[in-house]
Short mmCIF file of C-alpha atoms in Angstrom, two decimals:
data_model
loop_
_atom_site.label_atom_id
_atom_site.label_comp_id
_atom_site.label_asym_id
_atom_site.label_seq_id
_atom_site.Cartn_x
_atom_site.Cartn_y
_atom_site.Cartn_z
CA UNK A 69 17.74 36.20 -8.61
CA UNK A 70 18.33 33.37 -10.97
CA UNK A 71 16.03 30.81 -12.84
CA UNK A 72 17.59 27.42 -13.16
CA UNK A 73 16.41 25.27 -16.01
CA UNK A 74 17.08 21.84 -14.58
CA UNK A 75 16.88 18.50 -16.35
CA UNK A 76 15.22 15.85 -13.99
CA UNK A 77 16.52 13.03 -16.09
CA UNK A 78 14.48 10.14 -17.70
CA UNK A 79 12.27 9.15 -14.75
CA UNK A 80 14.32 7.40 -12.03
CA UNK A 81 14.97 10.21 -9.40
CA UNK A 82 18.38 8.86 -8.83
CA UNK A 83 19.41 9.89 -12.25
CA UNK A 84 19.18 13.67 -11.67
CA UNK A 85 22.57 15.40 -11.67
CA UNK A 86 24.33 16.38 -8.47
CA UNK A 87 24.04 20.05 -9.55
CA UNK A 88 20.31 19.67 -10.08
CA UNK A 89 19.80 18.11 -6.74
CA UNK A 90 21.75 20.85 -4.95
CA UNK A 91 19.65 23.49 -6.57
CA UNK A 92 16.45 21.90 -5.49
CA UNK A 93 17.63 21.70 -2.01
CA UNK A 94 17.79 25.49 -1.84
CA UNK A 95 14.88 26.34 -4.10
CA UNK A 96 12.23 28.91 -3.17
CA UNK A 97 9.99 28.02 -6.06
CA UNK A 98 9.89 24.75 -8.07
CA UNK A 99 8.00 24.76 -11.41
CA UNK A 100 7.73 21.19 -12.60
CA UNK A 101 6.13 19.03 -15.45
CA UNK A 102 3.96 15.97 -15.21
CA UNK A 103 6.64 13.49 -15.96
CA UNK A 104 8.92 14.59 -13.10
CA UNK A 105 8.95 11.99 -10.25
CA UNK A 106 7.34 13.61 -7.22
CA UNK A 107 10.12 12.29 -4.96
CA UNK A 108 12.48 14.82 -6.46
CA UNK A 109 10.03 17.57 -5.16
CA UNK A 110 10.87 16.36 -1.63
CA UNK A 111 14.30 17.63 -2.01
CA UNK A 112 13.09 21.09 -2.00
CA UNK A 113 12.71 22.83 1.37
CA UNK A 114 9.24 22.27 3.02
CA UNK A 115 8.37 25.79 2.58
CA UNK A 116 9.20 26.09 -1.23
CA UNK A 117 6.33 26.96 -3.48
CA UNK A 118 5.72 23.95 -5.84
CA UNK A 119 3.86 24.81 -9.15
CA UNK A 120 2.53 21.96 -11.24
CA UNK A 121 2.40 23.20 -14.91
CA UNK A 122 2.03 19.65 -16.46
CA UNK A 123 -0.87 18.00 -18.29
CA UNK A 124 -1.65 14.55 -19.44
CA UNK A 125 -1.86 13.65 -23.07
CA UNK A 126 -5.19 14.60 -24.54
CA UNK A 127 -6.09 17.11 -21.79
CA UNK A 128 -6.66 20.82 -22.51
CA UNK A 129 -3.56 22.60 -21.23
CA UNK A 130 -4.23 24.98 -18.35
CA UNK A 131 -0.75 26.43 -18.75
CA UNK A 132 0.01 27.25 -22.29
CA UNK A 133 3.78 27.67 -22.92
CA UNK A 134 3.38 31.45 -22.92
CA UNK A 135 1.85 31.27 -19.45
CA UNK A 136 4.80 29.16 -18.25
CA UNK A 137 7.17 31.66 -19.74
CA UNK A 138 5.43 34.52 -17.94
CA UNK A 139 5.44 32.56 -14.62
CA UNK A 140 9.17 32.01 -14.90
CA UNK A 141 9.84 35.72 -15.68
CA UNK A 142 7.63 36.86 -12.72
CA UNK A 143 9.27 34.59 -10.16
CA UNK A 144 12.78 35.24 -11.66
CA UNK A 145 12.30 38.97 -11.05
CA UNK A 146 11.62 38.39 -7.28
CA UNK A 147 14.11 37.67 -4.59
CA UNK A 148 13.81 33.92 -5.04
CA UNK A 149 15.78 30.95 -6.34
CA UNK A 150 13.55 29.37 -8.97
CA UNK A 151 14.03 25.92 -10.21
CA UNK A 152 12.24 25.03 -13.54
CA UNK A 153 12.32 21.13 -13.32
CA UNK A 154 11.84 19.51 -16.72
CA UNK A 155 11.79 15.79 -17.62
CA UNK A 156 15.00 14.48 -19.50
CA UNK A 157 17.04 17.40 -20.65
CA UNK A 158 15.74 20.99 -20.90
CA UNK A 159 17.09 21.45 -24.36
CA UNK A 160 16.19 18.13 -25.90
CA UNK A 161 12.47 18.46 -27.01
CA UNK A 162 11.74 20.09 -23.62
CA UNK A 163 10.92 23.51 -24.84
CA UNK A 164 13.63 24.82 -22.60
CA UNK A 165 14.94 26.90 -25.46
CA UNK A 166 11.60 28.84 -25.64
CA UNK A 167 11.78 29.40 -21.93
CA UNK A 168 15.37 30.62 -22.10
CA UNK A 169 14.45 33.03 -24.86
CA UNK A 170 11.76 34.46 -22.71
CA UNK A 171 14.04 35.00 -19.89
CA UNK A 172 16.71 36.58 -22.19
CA UNK A 173 14.04 39.04 -23.52
CA UNK A 174 12.97 39.93 -19.93
CA UNK A 175 16.53 40.43 -18.69
CA UNK A 176 16.19 37.65 -16.15
CA UNK A 177 19.44 35.71 -15.31
CA UNK A 178 19.21 31.92 -15.83
CA UNK A 179 21.35 28.87 -15.96
CA UNK A 180 20.80 25.58 -17.83
CA UNK A 181 21.52 22.46 -15.95
CA UNK A 182 21.56 19.61 -18.39
CA UNK A 183 19.84 16.30 -17.59
CA UNK A 184 20.02 12.69 -18.83
CA UNK A 185 17.72 12.57 -21.82
CA UNK A 186 15.35 9.67 -22.34
CA UNK A 187 16.52 9.54 -25.93
CA UNK A 188 19.58 7.70 -24.74
CA UNK A 189 18.52 6.49 -21.21
CA UNK A 190 15.55 4.47 -22.45
CA UNK A 191 17.52 2.38 -24.94
CA UNK A 192 20.20 1.81 -22.26
CA UNK A 193 17.63 0.71 -19.78
CA UNK A 194 16.31 -1.75 -22.25
CA UNK A 195 19.81 -3.15 -22.94
CA UNK A 196 20.15 -1.50 -26.33
CA UNK A 197 23.27 0.74 -27.19
CA UNK A 198 22.33 3.42 -29.77
CA UNK A 199 25.75 3.04 -31.29
CA UNK A 200 27.83 -0.10 -31.75
CA UNK A 201 30.96 -0.78 -33.63
CA UNK A 202 30.14 -2.58 -36.83
CA UNK A 203 26.52 -2.13 -36.34
CA UNK A 204 25.63 1.64 -36.12
CA UNK A 205 28.06 4.51 -36.16
CA UNK A 206 25.38 7.32 -36.18
CA UNK A 207 22.22 8.13 -34.18
CA UNK A 208 19.52 10.56 -34.97
CA UNK A 209 17.02 11.81 -32.40
CA UNK A 210 13.73 13.03 -33.82
CA UNK A 211 10.33 14.14 -32.48
CA UNK A 212 7.35 12.03 -33.51
CA UNK A 213 5.09 15.22 -33.31
CA UNK A 214 6.23 16.77 -36.58
CA UNK A 215 3.69 18.27 -38.76
CA UNK A 216 2.30 17.09 -42.14
CA UNK A 217 4.63 16.86 -45.11
CA UNK A 218 5.37 20.45 -46.36
CA UNK A 219 4.42 22.15 -43.09
CA UNK A 220 7.13 24.10 -41.15
CA UNK A 221 8.80 21.73 -38.77
CA UNK A 222 7.64 18.60 -40.52
CA UNK A 223 9.82 15.55 -40.31
CA UNK A 224 11.22 14.12 -43.59
CA UNK A 225 10.93 10.47 -42.60
CA UNK A 226 11.87 9.26 -46.00
CA UNK A 227 15.29 11.08 -45.80
CA UNK A 228 15.87 9.71 -42.31
CA UNK A 229 15.20 6.26 -43.69
CA UNK A 230 17.89 6.71 -46.27
CA UNK A 231 20.44 8.18 -43.67
CA UNK A 232 20.81 4.87 -41.99
CA UNK A 233 22.15 4.41 -38.55
CA UNK A 234 19.93 4.36 -35.39
CA UNK A 235 16.79 6.40 -35.20
CA UNK A 236 15.48 7.33 -31.83
CA UNK A 237 11.86 8.65 -31.91
CA UNK A 238 10.52 10.60 -28.90
CA UNK A 239 6.74 11.32 -28.56
CA UNK A 240 5.96 9.07 -31.46
CA UNK A 241 3.42 6.67 -29.85
CA UNK A 242 0.31 8.09 -31.47
CA UNK A 243 1.92 8.39 -34.98
CA UNK A 244 3.74 5.05 -34.88
CA UNK A 245 1.86 3.55 -37.81
CA UNK A 246 2.43 6.50 -40.05
CA UNK A 247 5.97 6.74 -39.03
CA UNK A 248 6.71 3.03 -39.74
CA UNK A 249 4.91 3.40 -43.20
CA UNK A 250 6.98 6.39 -44.22
CA UNK A 251 10.28 4.87 -43.04
CA UNK A 252 9.48 1.80 -45.20
CA UNK A 253 8.48 3.89 -48.08
CA UNK A 254 11.88 5.66 -47.73
CA UNK A 255 13.81 2.46 -48.01
CA UNK A 256 14.06 0.88 -44.52
CA UNK A 257 13.22 -2.88 -44.80
CA UNK A 258 9.99 -3.84 -43.11
CA UNK A 259 11.95 -6.38 -41.00
CA UNK A 260 14.12 -3.63 -39.44
CA UNK A 261 14.52 -4.37 -35.81
CA UNK A 262 12.51 -1.97 -33.48
CA UNK A 263 12.25 -1.79 -29.65
CA UNK A 264 9.55 0.38 -27.88
CA UNK A 265 10.48 1.33 -24.31
CA UNK A 266 7.63 2.72 -22.11
CA UNK A 267 8.33 4.45 -18.77
CA UNK A 268 12.02 3.98 -19.01
CA UNK A 269 13.93 3.76 -15.69
CA UNK A 270 10.62 3.88 -13.68
CA UNK A 271 8.63 1.19 -11.83
CA UNK A 272 6.31 1.02 -14.85
CA UNK A 273 9.04 0.36 -17.47
CA UNK A 274 7.95 -1.98 -20.16
CA UNK A 275 9.65 -3.05 -23.39
CA UNK A 276 8.41 -4.60 -26.67
CA UNK A 277 10.63 -5.80 -29.43
CA UNK A 278 9.12 -5.78 -32.85
CA UNK A 279 9.98 -4.65 -36.50
CA UNK A 280 8.82 -1.71 -38.67
CA UNK A 281 6.24 -3.98 -40.05
CA UNK A 282 4.83 -4.73 -36.56
CA UNK A 283 5.27 -1.26 -34.99
CA UNK A 284 1.65 -0.24 -35.50
CA UNK A 285 0.42 -3.14 -33.44
CA UNK A 286 2.50 -2.26 -30.37
CA UNK A 287 0.17 -1.35 -27.50
CA UNK A 288 2.19 0.73 -25.13
CA UNK A 289 0.89 4.08 -24.04
CA UNK A 290 3.08 7.26 -23.61
CA UNK A 291 5.62 8.08 -22.59
CA UNK A 292 7.49 5.79 -25.01
CA UNK A 293 10.89 6.02 -26.93
CA UNK A 294 11.01 4.07 -30.12
CA UNK A 295 14.43 2.81 -31.33
CA UNK A 296 14.70 1.77 -34.96
CA UNK A 297 17.77 0.08 -36.52
CA UNK A 298 20.00 -3.01 -36.26
CA UNK A 299 20.94 -2.17 -32.69
CA UNK A 300 17.38 -2.73 -31.57
CA UNK A 301 18.12 -6.41 -32.05
CA UNK A 302 20.73 -6.34 -29.35
CA UNK A 303 19.89 -7.20 -25.68
CA UNK A 304 22.87 -6.31 -23.54
CA UNK A 305 21.57 -7.27 -20.10
CA UNK A 306 24.02 -8.58 -17.58
CA UNK A 307 23.64 -12.27 -16.52
CA UNK A 308 24.68 -10.98 -13.15
CA UNK A 309 21.75 -8.62 -12.83
CA UNK A 310 19.95 -8.93 -9.41
CA UNK A 311 17.80 -11.88 -8.34
CA UNK A 312 14.65 -9.63 -8.54
CA UNK A 313 15.38 -8.44 -12.06
CA UNK A 314 12.07 -8.03 -14.03
CA UNK A 315 9.87 -7.83 -10.81
CA UNK A 316 8.03 -4.71 -9.71
CA UNK A 317 7.63 -4.40 -5.83
CA UNK A 318 5.34 -2.15 -4.02
CA UNK A 319 6.77 -0.70 -0.79
CA UNK A 320 4.05 0.47 1.61
CA UNK A 321 6.32 1.85 4.25
CA UNK A 322 6.20 5.63 5.23
CA UNK A 323 8.34 7.65 2.73
CA UNK A 324 10.91 8.76 5.41
CA UNK A 325 11.62 5.23 6.50
CA UNK A 326 11.60 3.45 3.10
CA UNK A 327 15.03 4.40 1.89
CA UNK A 328 17.09 1.31 3.01
CA UNK A 329 14.36 -1.11 1.76
CA UNK A 330 13.95 0.71 -1.66
CA UNK A 331 17.79 0.72 -2.10
CA UNK A 332 18.05 -2.97 -1.18
CA UNK A 333 15.24 -3.92 -3.70
CA UNK A 334 16.76 -1.82 -6.38
CA UNK A 335 20.17 -3.31 -5.81
CA UNK A 336 18.59 -6.82 -6.39
CA UNK A 337 17.22 -5.68 -9.64
CA UNK A 338 13.60 -4.82 -8.79
CA UNK A 339 11.71 -1.93 -9.95
CA UNK A 340 10.13 -0.17 -6.91
CA UNK A 341 6.72 1.50 -6.62
CA UNK A 342 6.73 3.61 -3.41
CA UNK A 343 3.20 3.74 -2.13
CA UNK A 344 3.46 5.12 1.52
CA UNK A 345 0.11 4.24 2.92
CA UNK A 346 0.81 5.53 6.37
CA UNK A 347 2.52 8.46 7.85
CA UNK A 348 4.36 8.80 11.10
CA UNK A 349 3.37 11.84 13.18
CA UNK A 350 3.56 13.19 16.73
CA UNK A 351 1.25 11.73 19.33
CA UNK A 352 -1.74 13.93 20.36
CA UNK A 353 0.32 15.74 23.12
CA UNK A 354 2.91 16.84 20.42
CA UNK A 355 5.59 14.78 22.16
CA UNK A 356 5.46 16.60 25.44
CA UNK A 357 5.39 13.47 27.53
CA UNK A 358 8.22 11.95 25.55
CA UNK A 359 10.36 15.09 26.14
CA UNK A 360 9.63 14.93 29.89
CA UNK A 361 10.49 11.25 29.93
CA UNK A 362 13.80 11.83 28.09
CA UNK A 363 14.68 14.62 30.47
CA UNK A 364 14.44 12.12 33.40
CA UNK A 365 15.92 9.06 31.54
CA UNK A 366 18.86 8.80 33.99
CA UNK A 367 16.49 7.57 36.82
CA UNK A 368 15.55 4.46 34.87
CA UNK A 369 17.60 1.23 34.89
CA UNK A 370 16.65 0.44 31.21
CA UNK A 371 15.30 2.19 28.19
CA UNK A 372 13.73 -0.23 25.73
CA UNK A 373 13.10 0.48 22.04
CA UNK A 374 11.01 -1.55 19.60
CA UNK A 375 11.58 0.56 16.46
CA UNK A 376 14.09 2.88 14.84
CA UNK A 377 11.29 5.59 14.80
CA UNK A 378 11.07 5.49 18.61
CA UNK A 379 14.94 5.78 18.81
CA UNK A 380 15.02 8.85 16.58
CA UNK A 381 12.18 10.65 18.41
CA UNK A 382 13.42 9.87 21.92
CA UNK A 383 17.13 10.80 21.21
CA UNK A 384 15.88 14.04 19.62
CA UNK A 385 15.07 15.18 23.22
CA UNK A 386 18.48 14.32 24.62
CA UNK A 387 21.39 16.81 24.87
CA UNK A 388 23.80 13.83 24.38
CA UNK A 389 24.34 10.45 25.87
CA UNK A 390 25.03 11.82 29.37
CA UNK A 391 21.33 12.41 29.81
CA UNK A 392 20.97 8.68 30.00
CA UNK A 393 23.09 8.33 33.12
CA UNK A 394 23.61 4.68 33.87
CA UNK A 395 20.43 3.53 32.12
CA UNK A 396 21.10 0.56 29.79
CA UNK A 397 19.53 0.26 26.35
CA UNK A 398 17.64 -2.62 24.83
CA UNK A 399 16.78 -2.83 21.07
CA UNK A 400 14.23 -5.22 19.63
CA UNK A 401 16.45 -6.15 16.65
CA UNK A 402 19.50 -5.30 14.55
CA UNK A 403 17.72 -2.45 12.61
CA UNK A 404 16.75 -0.78 15.89
CA UNK A 405 20.29 -1.33 17.23
CA UNK A 406 21.66 0.23 14.15
CA UNK A 407 19.49 3.28 14.75
CA UNK A 408 21.05 3.66 18.30
CA UNK A 409 24.51 3.21 16.80
CA UNK A 410 23.83 6.05 14.24
CA UNK A 411 23.21 8.24 17.43
CA UNK A 412 26.51 7.01 18.98
CA UNK A 413 24.61 4.87 21.41
CA UNK A 414 25.32 1.11 21.90
CA UNK A 415 22.51 -1.34 22.66
CA UNK A 416 23.28 -3.42 25.77
CA UNK A 417 20.73 -6.05 24.77
CA UNK A 418 19.49 -7.30 21.33
CA UNK A 419 17.47 -10.52 21.40
CA UNK A 420 18.19 -13.41 19.08
CA UNK A 421 14.49 -13.41 18.10
CA UNK A 422 13.75 -9.93 16.75
CA UNK A 423 10.12 -9.45 18.08
CA UNK A 424 8.54 -7.82 20.91
CA UNK A 425 7.98 -11.21 22.71
CA UNK A 426 11.68 -12.09 22.01
CA UNK A 427 12.73 -8.81 23.64
CA UNK A 428 10.57 -9.59 26.74
CA UNK A 429 12.04 -13.13 26.93
CA UNK A 430 15.55 -11.78 26.64
CA UNK A 431 15.25 -9.15 29.25
CA UNK A 432 16.37 -10.12 32.80
CA UNK A 433 13.98 -10.12 35.66
CA UNK A 434 13.90 -7.10 37.97
CA UNK A 435 16.78 -7.28 40.41
CA UNK A 436 14.79 -5.54 43.16
CA UNK A 437 11.41 -3.75 43.89
CA UNK A 438 11.21 -0.51 42.08
CA UNK A 439 13.61 -1.33 39.36
CA UNK A 440 12.34 0.57 36.39
CA UNK A 441 12.11 0.51 32.59
CA UNK A 442 11.25 3.48 30.28
CA UNK A 443 9.51 2.29 27.13
CA UNK A 444 8.98 4.91 24.34
CA UNK A 445 6.40 3.29 22.03
CA UNK A 446 4.06 3.80 19.24
CA UNK A 447 0.67 4.90 20.32
CA UNK A 448 -1.87 2.07 19.98
CA UNK A 449 0.93 -0.57 19.46
CA UNK A 450 0.32 -4.15 20.56
CA UNK A 451 0.52 -4.61 24.45
CA UNK A 452 3.34 -7.07 24.56
CA UNK A 453 6.38 -5.43 26.01
CA UNK A 454 4.74 -3.45 28.86
CA UNK A 455 2.78 -6.31 30.28
CA UNK A 456 5.62 -8.76 29.67
CA UNK A 457 8.18 -6.78 31.58
CA UNK A 458 5.74 -6.10 34.44
CA UNK A 459 5.23 -9.81 34.83
CA UNK A 460 9.14 -10.07 35.24
CA UNK A 461 8.85 -7.56 38.16
CA UNK A 462 9.79 -4.29 36.39
CA UNK A 463 8.14 -0.94 37.13
CA UNK A 464 7.43 0.05 33.47
CA UNK A 465 6.73 3.59 32.25
CA UNK A 466 5.23 3.67 28.83
CA UNK A 467 5.21 6.87 26.83
CA UNK A 468 3.93 7.60 23.32
CA UNK A 469 6.76 8.57 21.09
CA UNK A 470 4.70 8.72 17.84
CA UNK A 471 1.61 7.43 16.11
CA UNK A 472 0.72 6.21 12.61
CA UNK A 473 -2.13 7.58 10.61
CA UNK A 474 -3.36 6.91 7.08
CA UNK A 475 -1.53 8.81 4.39
CA UNK A 476 -3.45 11.55 2.84
CA UNK A 477 -5.18 10.06 -0.26
CA UNK A 478 -5.45 13.40 -1.92
CA UNK A 479 -1.72 14.48 -1.65
CA UNK A 480 1.60 13.13 -2.46
CA UNK A 481 2.54 9.83 -4.10
CA UNK A 482 0.13 7.93 -1.82
CA UNK A 483 -2.96 9.20 -3.48
CA UNK A 484 -1.82 9.39 -7.12
CA UNK A 485 -3.93 7.40 -9.53
CA UNK A 486 -0.81 6.74 -11.54
CA UNK A 487 1.01 5.35 -8.48
CA UNK A 488 -2.00 3.15 -7.51
CA UNK A 489 -2.29 1.85 -11.09
CA UNK A 490 1.43 0.95 -11.06
CA UNK A 491 0.95 -0.81 -7.70
CA UNK A 492 -2.02 -2.74 -8.96
CA UNK A 493 0.06 -4.03 -11.89
CA UNK A 494 3.09 -5.01 -9.78
CA UNK A 495 4.39 -8.45 -9.00
CA UNK A 496 4.97 -8.10 -5.21
CA UNK A 497 3.70 -6.02 -2.35
CA UNK A 498 5.64 -5.64 0.81
CA UNK A 499 4.01 -4.95 4.19
CA UNK A 500 6.17 -3.68 7.08
CA UNK A 501 3.66 -3.29 9.93
CA UNK A 502 -0.03 -4.27 10.64
CA UNK A 503 -0.94 -0.63 10.00
CA UNK A 504 0.48 -0.84 6.42
CA UNK A 505 -1.70 -3.89 5.82
CA UNK A 506 -4.79 -2.00 7.14
CA UNK A 507 -4.22 1.22 5.21
CA UNK A 508 -3.09 -0.45 1.94
CA UNK A 509 -6.22 -2.55 2.02
CA UNK A 510 -8.44 0.51 2.28
CA UNK A 511 -6.50 2.61 -0.20
CA UNK A 512 -6.30 -0.14 -2.94
CA UNK A 513 -9.94 -1.14 -2.51
CA UNK A 514 -11.40 -2.33 -5.85
CA UNK A 515 -7.95 -2.69 -7.49
CA UNK A 516 -6.04 -5.82 -8.22
CA UNK A 517 -3.51 -6.87 -5.54
CA UNK A 518 0.01 -8.09 -6.57
CA UNK A 519 0.15 -11.89 -6.57
CA UNK A 520 3.14 -12.18 -4.10
CA UNK A 521 2.84 -10.83 -0.56
CA UNK A 522 5.82 -10.37 1.60
CA UNK A 523 5.78 -9.33 5.28
CA UNK A 524 8.65 -8.14 7.44
CA UNK A 525 7.79 -10.39 10.42
CA UNK A 526 5.33 -12.73 11.89
CA UNK A 527 3.13 -10.06 13.58
CA UNK A 528 2.63 -8.32 10.28
CA UNK A 529 2.09 -11.72 8.54
CA UNK A 530 -0.71 -12.54 11.04
CA UNK A 531 -2.28 -9.14 10.27
CA UNK A 532 -2.07 -9.76 6.49
CA UNK A 533 -3.67 -13.22 6.84
CA UNK A 534 -6.55 -11.74 8.96
CA UNK A 535 -7.07 -9.26 6.15
CA UNK A 536 -7.36 -12.18 3.60
CA UNK A 537 -3.99 -12.13 2.05
CA UNK A 538 -2.02 -15.22 1.36
CA UNK A 539 1.36 -14.60 2.64
CA UNK A 540 4.21 -15.94 0.58
CA UNK A 541 7.35 -14.66 2.42
CA UNK A 542 7.99 -13.73 5.96
CA UNK A 543 11.40 -12.14 6.57
CA UNK A 544 13.46 -14.05 9.17
CA UNK A 545 14.23 -10.75 10.98
CA UNK A 546 12.81 -7.33 10.53
CA UNK A 547 15.36 -5.68 8.34
CA UNK A 548 15.67 -4.76 4.72
CA UNK A 549 18.40 -7.12 3.94
CA UNK A 550 16.57 -10.14 5.40
CA UNK A 551 13.33 -9.09 3.61
CA UNK A 552 15.09 -8.84 0.31
CA UNK A 553 16.93 -12.17 0.86
CA UNK A 554 13.72 -13.92 1.75
CA UNK A 555 11.97 -12.51 -1.37
CA UNK A 556 14.92 -13.56 -3.58
CA UNK A 557 14.93 -17.06 -2.27
CA UNK A 558 11.24 -17.39 -2.93
CA UNK A 559 11.57 -15.94 -6.48
CA UNK A 560 14.47 -18.20 -7.20
CA UNK A 561 12.62 -21.33 -5.94
CA UNK A 562 9.60 -20.39 -8.06
CA UNK A 563 11.63 -19.86 -11.20
CA UNK A 564 13.43 -23.11 -10.73
CA UNK A 565 10.07 -24.89 -10.30
CA UNK A 566 8.78 -23.19 -13.41
CA UNK A 567 11.87 -24.14 -15.42
CA UNK A 568 11.56 -27.73 -14.17
CA UNK A 569 7.86 -27.87 -15.17
CA UNK A 570 8.68 -26.83 -18.83
CA UNK A 571 8.50 -29.07 -21.79
CA UNK A 572 11.07 -31.81 -21.95
#
């Protein structure tokens, strides 16, 4: 088969190329590096083999480059589609050339899929163009890992200093003091502007502006990109950037349900840390009771839904809408109604107050004895809808559609120390259900909590308050747009207050 050397981009998983994403979706084997965002691995089929060959800085490498080459050759000779996923671009300081040489020598077919290199993405993310008319007409990209002067592969920093233009240094964090010293010795003025970008395009992105004289004092750990030259003094950030620009927000929602919220936060300018503290799984019976209830749905007068998850799991057991017969549908709010619409079903009732009690209040009383309601629900959810509808005369059948459990702390993004560290350093944490409050509290025990707490509704806010959190924002309705709008209003008011409290 073929080995595909795919560039994963600079960090943000949305910056992978369309070709790279398509290949991941049909990969049998994915061999990936440490700096690859784990969300990209979710694009691969569930049964694909995922092989981590990355190491952290300072760790002894369990996979020397020769071992990685051998691994690619072995898998490439099999009947498999192999994706070698590398941060940035495979051929820009990614050692992709060495891997391609090994594949050529072994007679294994391969294809290079270029990626967005951090050499250009990091400056752009910091608002710095690497070239600018009248400022810099050339750019040089160089590794900060060069050997000592005179050694093979050593970087001639003095010559680069005299070359002028923009200098972009990758992997130069550890050697930044010596790099600055030699550039100054080569003729670059000590006050030459410098910008250092850490974790470009990710939730941990940070930026420090300095000069060559001050570069040694910059305390940002790897991965960093160092930009040297007059362009580093530019800051081309749109004044129309989102209301949440500069904020890092932790989303605790299950990964498969967080897409709309993550997109809305990013659209508003926030950097997002996805920390799925819970997972949604089948109930203990594997969904057998739900399937049986769906098969007999036509005998009910109403089917009531209080979450999009319940909609998805219930509808999966229908052949099509005809299985519902004349049963009418109720949705707790706009998001749940949209989930029905996505399945080509129309909600007959959506209460003005998007809550379980609001749904009970909006439902009519039972028209006659024996009038019935089917309620697919989360196992162990609050007992509001069932008892409330029974009090209005309905014969209610409740069936477990799903249950929430703690995300596995040892696997996936939820248990990663890097993600937990990023969450602890964030500005905002978002809770979308009482269970996210419970499991976040357990997972983040002993770590700092972001100073701003946002909840998707009053029930979740009550759970957060009971857990000891001071809740700053409660979304007016349980939807991603409403939550983001509420947070943006809070942030805007706080920034206005801070500006008003400044010196006269």
